[in-house]
């Protein structure tokens, strides 16, 4: 079965997965996170592991892919580090069951994640985790989107597990009091972390990215 349409393709994989101490736990945790994020965003094709520790999905809007990226990072970082490539353009689904795809949009996403793999090995690029590319024929907004993603990557690279946990609650609309209660910490501790980690700024930037068509 095949179908072809313009869409936004998201490809992700685990950084350094070969060196993970327990790959069974790694796969189980990754699958759980993918399933959780699939409940948040409508998709053409839901997040699904395709081969090894690589996964992909496709969406109607760029904002949905941007939200899926941050939702996954918030659930997995810093214990499981993920990199992403996003592409927008025509995609043909070759096999729905296997999730195999082809077409300019899919190859744009593939080129994006390969770019991240190369760049993060370079001096001063170690925090790079995401990249966006438009397939030929689309009005280009690559520069603006990639500027936002690169800035986001720099900030997120410094976060510990507790900051990610707080972030996850905030981007899903939970009040600070609910986040504190869930984590078993004081509301003052949440407020202090919001300030020290620039969480309001990051949440706002994420909300803007999530609005992209």
Short mmCIF file of C-alpha atoms in Angstrom, two decimals:
data_model
loop_
_atom_site.label_atom_id
_atom_site.label_comp_id
_atom_site.label_asym_id
_atom_site.label_seq_id
_atom_site.Cartn_x
_atom_site.Cartn_y
_atom_site.Cartn_z
CA UNK A 1 0.00 0.00 0.00
CA UNK A 2 1.31 3.46 -0.89
CA UNK A 3 0.11 7.04 -0.58
CA UNK A 4 1.69 10.34 -1.50
CA UNK A 5 1.12 13.82 -0.07
CA UNK A 6 2.84 16.90 1.29
CA UNK A 7 3.68 16.46 4.94
CA UNK A 8 6.29 17.02 7.62
CA UNK A 9 8.58 14.08 8.31
CA UNK A 10 10.36 13.65 11.63
CA UNK A 11 13.29 11.26 11.96
CA UNK A 12 15.09 10.71 15.25
CA UNK A 13 17.66 8.38 16.73
CA UNK A 14 19.52 7.75 19.97
CA UNK A 15 22.95 9.33 20.31
CA UNK A 16 25.60 6.78 21.35
CA UNK A 17 23.11 3.93 21.69
CA UNK A 18 25.78 1.28 21.14
CA UNK A 19 27.39 2.29 24.41
CA UNK A 20 24.23 2.25 26.50
CA UNK A 21 24.68 -0.10 29.50
CA UNK A 22 21.32 -1.87 28.97
CA UNK A 23 19.92 -1.79 25.45
CA UNK A 24 16.81 -3.74 26.45
CA UNK A 25 15.88 -1.03 28.94
CA UNK A 26 16.82 1.59 26.36
CA UNK A 27 14.41 0.16 23.78
CA UNK A 28 11.63 -0.27 26.32
CA UNK A 29 12.00 3.31 27.55
CA UNK A 30 12.13 4.69 24.01
CA UNK A 31 9.00 2.81 22.92
CA UNK A 32 7.13 4.03 26.00
CA UNK A 33 8.07 7.65 25.24
CA UNK A 34 7.06 7.32 21.58
CA UNK A 35 3.68 5.91 22.57
CA UNK A 36 3.11 8.72 25.08
CA UNK A 37 3.87 11.43 22.53
CA UNK A 38 1.67 9.75 19.93
CA UNK A 39 -1.25 10.45 22.26
CA UNK A 40 -0.53 14.19 22.15
CA UNK A 41 -0.29 14.95 18.43
CA UNK A 42 -2.45 13.78 15.49
CA UNK A 43 -0.22 12.22 12.86
CA UNK A 44 -0.31 10.95 9.30
CA UNK A 45 1.85 8.12 10.60
CA UNK A 46 2.65 7.85 14.34
CA UNK A 47 6.09 7.72 15.91
CA UNK A 48 7.47 4.25 15.40
CA UNK A 49 10.86 2.57 15.58
CA UNK A 50 11.97 1.69 12.06
CA UNK A 51 15.39 0.10 12.51
CA UNK A 52 17.74 -0.17 15.48
CA UNK A 53 17.24 2.90 17.65
CA UNK A 54 15.91 5.08 14.83
CA UNK A 55 12.29 6.18 14.67
CA UNK A 56 10.11 8.37 12.50
CA UNK A 57 6.66 9.91 12.09
CA UNK A 58 4.88 12.30 9.76
CA UNK A 59 2.63 15.26 10.54
CA UNK A 60 0.43 17.78 8.77
CA UNK A 61 2.21 20.79 10.32
CA UNK A 62 5.76 21.69 11.25
CA UNK A 63 4.58 22.81 14.68
CA UNK A 64 3.38 19.29 15.47
CA UNK A 65 6.82 17.89 14.67
CA UNK A 66 8.48 20.60 16.78
CA UNK A 67 6.24 19.75 19.72
CA UNK A 68 6.88 16.02 19.31
CA UNK A 69 10.65 16.66 19.39
CA UNK A 70 10.60 18.59 22.65
CA UNK A 71 8.06 16.24 24.26
CA UNK A 72 10.36 13.31 23.52
CA UNK A 73 13.46 15.10 24.77
CA UNK A 74 11.69 16.05 27.99
CA UNK A 75 10.75 12.42 28.61
CA UNK A 76 14.15 10.94 27.78
CA UNK A 77 16.91 13.47 28.52
CA UNK A 78 19.47 13.46 29.96
CA UNK A 79 19.55 9.65 30.36
CA UNK A 80 18.73 9.00 26.70
CA UNK A 81 20.02 11.60 24.26
CA UNK A 82 18.15 12.05 20.97
CA UNK A 83 18.94 13.88 17.75
CA UNK A 84 16.37 14.86 15.12
CA UNK A 85 15.93 15.73 11.48
CA UNK A 86 12.76 17.35 10.14
CA UNK A 87 11.81 17.74 6.49
CA UNK A 88 8.77 19.19 4.73
CA UNK A 89 7.64 18.15 1.27
CA UNK A 90 6.08 15.37 -0.78
CA UNK A 91 6.33 11.95 0.82
CA UNK A 92 5.32 8.56 -0.50
CA UNK A 93 4.63 5.85 2.08
CA UNK A 94 5.94 2.63 0.61
CA UNK A 95 4.73 0.31 3.34
CA UNK A 96 2.31 1.47 6.07
CA UNK A 97 3.04 -1.50 8.36
CA UNK A 98 6.80 -1.04 8.23
CA UNK A 99 6.64 2.75 8.08
CA UNK A 100 9.02 2.92 5.09
CA UNK A 101 8.85 6.18 3.15
CA UNK A 102 10.37 7.92 0.15
CA UNK A 103 10.10 11.25 -1.64
CA UNK A 104 11.61 14.76 -1.32
CA UNK A 105 10.12 15.44 2.13
CA UNK A 106 11.48 12.22 3.61
CA UNK A 107 14.91 12.77 2.09
CA UNK A 108 14.94 16.32 3.46
CA UNK A 109 14.43 14.88 6.95
CA UNK A 110 17.13 12.26 6.31
CA UNK A 111 19.55 14.95 5.14
CA UNK A 112 18.76 16.98 8.25
CA UNK A 113 19.55 14.24 10.75
CA UNK A 114 22.71 13.27 8.87
CA UNK A 115 23.76 16.93 9.06
CA UNK A 116 23.29 16.85 12.85
CA UNK A 117 25.39 13.67 13.14
CA UNK A 118 28.27 15.33 11.32
CA UNK A 119 28.03 18.75 12.95
CA UNK A 120 27.91 17.56 16.55
CA UNK A 121 31.39 16.08 16.12
CA UNK A 122 32.84 19.48 15.25
CA UNK A 123 34.37 21.92 17.72
CA UNK A 124 31.70 24.13 19.23
CA UNK A 125 28.84 22.08 17.76
CA UNK A 126 28.56 19.35 20.41
CA UNK A 127 25.12 20.60 21.54
CA UNK A 128 23.54 20.31 18.07
CA UNK A 129 20.52 17.98 18.18
CA UNK A 130 18.01 19.24 15.62
CA UNK A 131 17.79 20.49 12.05
CA UNK A 132 15.00 21.42 9.62
CA UNK A 133 14.99 21.37 5.82
CA UNK A 134 12.37 22.16 3.23
CA UNK A 135 12.15 20.14 0.05
CA UNK A 136 12.48 21.92 -3.28
CA UNK A 137 9.46 23.99 -4.23
CA UNK A 138 8.42 25.16 -0.76
CA UNK A 139 8.67 28.77 0.35
CA UNK A 140 11.88 28.71 2.33
CA UNK A 141 11.83 29.54 6.04
CA UNK A 142 14.72 27.24 6.86
CA UNK A 143 16.97 29.97 8.21
CA UNK A 144 14.48 31.26 10.77
CA UNK A 145 13.43 27.81 11.98
CA UNK A 146 17.01 26.56 12.25
CA UNK A 147 18.07 29.67 14.15
CA UNK A 148 15.35 28.92 16.70
CA UNK A 149 16.24 25.22 16.90
CA UNK A 150 19.97 25.90 17.27
CA UNK A 151 19.35 28.39 20.07
CA UNK A 152 17.07 25.90 21.77
CA UNK A 153 19.70 23.17 21.51
CA UNK A 154 22.30 25.33 23.25
CA UNK A 155 20.02 26.01 26.22
CA UNK A 156 18.73 22.45 26.57
CA UNK A 157 22.23 20.96 26.56
CA UNK A 158 22.84 22.33 30.06
CA UNK A 159 19.76 20.83 31.74
CA UNK A 160 19.64 18.09 34.34
CA UNK A 161 16.85 15.56 34.92
CA UNK A 162 14.90 17.74 37.35
CA UNK A 163 14.81 20.68 34.94
CA UNK A 164 13.52 18.41 32.18
CA UNK A 165 10.83 17.05 34.50
CA UNK A 166 9.65 20.56 35.34
CA UNK A 167 9.78 21.52 31.67
CA UNK A 168 7.60 18.55 30.71
CA UNK A 169 4.89 19.65 33.11
CA UNK A 170 4.99 23.27 31.97
CA UNK A 171 4.83 22.60 28.21
CA UNK A 172 1.78 20.41 28.84
CA UNK A 173 0.00 23.21 30.68
CA UNK A 174 0.35 22.03 34.27
CA UNK A 175 0.33 24.76 36.96
CA UNK A 176 3.53 25.18 38.97
CA UNK A 177 1.75 23.83 42.04
CA UNK A 178 0.78 20.63 40.20
CA UNK A 179 4.34 20.19 38.88
CA UNK A 180 5.73 20.60 42.41
CA UNK A 181 3.26 18.13 43.88
CA UNK A 182 3.97 15.51 41.19
CA UNK A 183 7.73 15.78 41.70
CA UNK A 184 7.48 15.91 45.48
CA UNK A 185 9.27 19.24 45.77
CA UNK A 186 8.29 22.67 47.03
CA UNK A 187 6.66 25.28 44.84
CA UNK A 188 9.55 27.56 45.69
CA UNK A 189 11.95 24.98 44.26
CA UNK A 190 9.99 24.95 41.00
CA UNK A 191 10.01 28.75 40.89
CA UNK A 192 13.74 28.89 41.52
CA UNK A 193 14.39 26.37 38.73
CA UNK A 194 12.14 28.31 36.35
CA UNK A 195 14.30 31.35 36.96
CA UNK A 196 17.74 29.75 36.89
CA UNK A 197 17.05 27.65 33.75
CA UNK A 198 15.17 30.38 31.84
CA UNK A 199 12.17 28.08 31.64
CA UNK A 200 9.54 30.75 30.84
CA UNK A 201 11.61 31.88 27.86
CA UNK A 202 12.09 28.33 26.58
CA UNK A 203 8.41 27.49 27.04
CA UNK A 204 7.38 30.61 25.12
CA UNK A 205 9.83 29.85 22.31
CA UNK A 206 8.45 26.32 22.12
CA UNK A 207 4.89 27.62 21.95
CA UNK A 208 5.84 29.83 18.99
CA UNK A 209 7.50 26.94 17.18
CA UNK A 210 4.48 24.74 17.86
CA UNK A 211 2.28 27.21 15.94
CA UNK A 212 4.15 26.74 12.65
CA UNK A 213 2.08 25.50 9.75
#
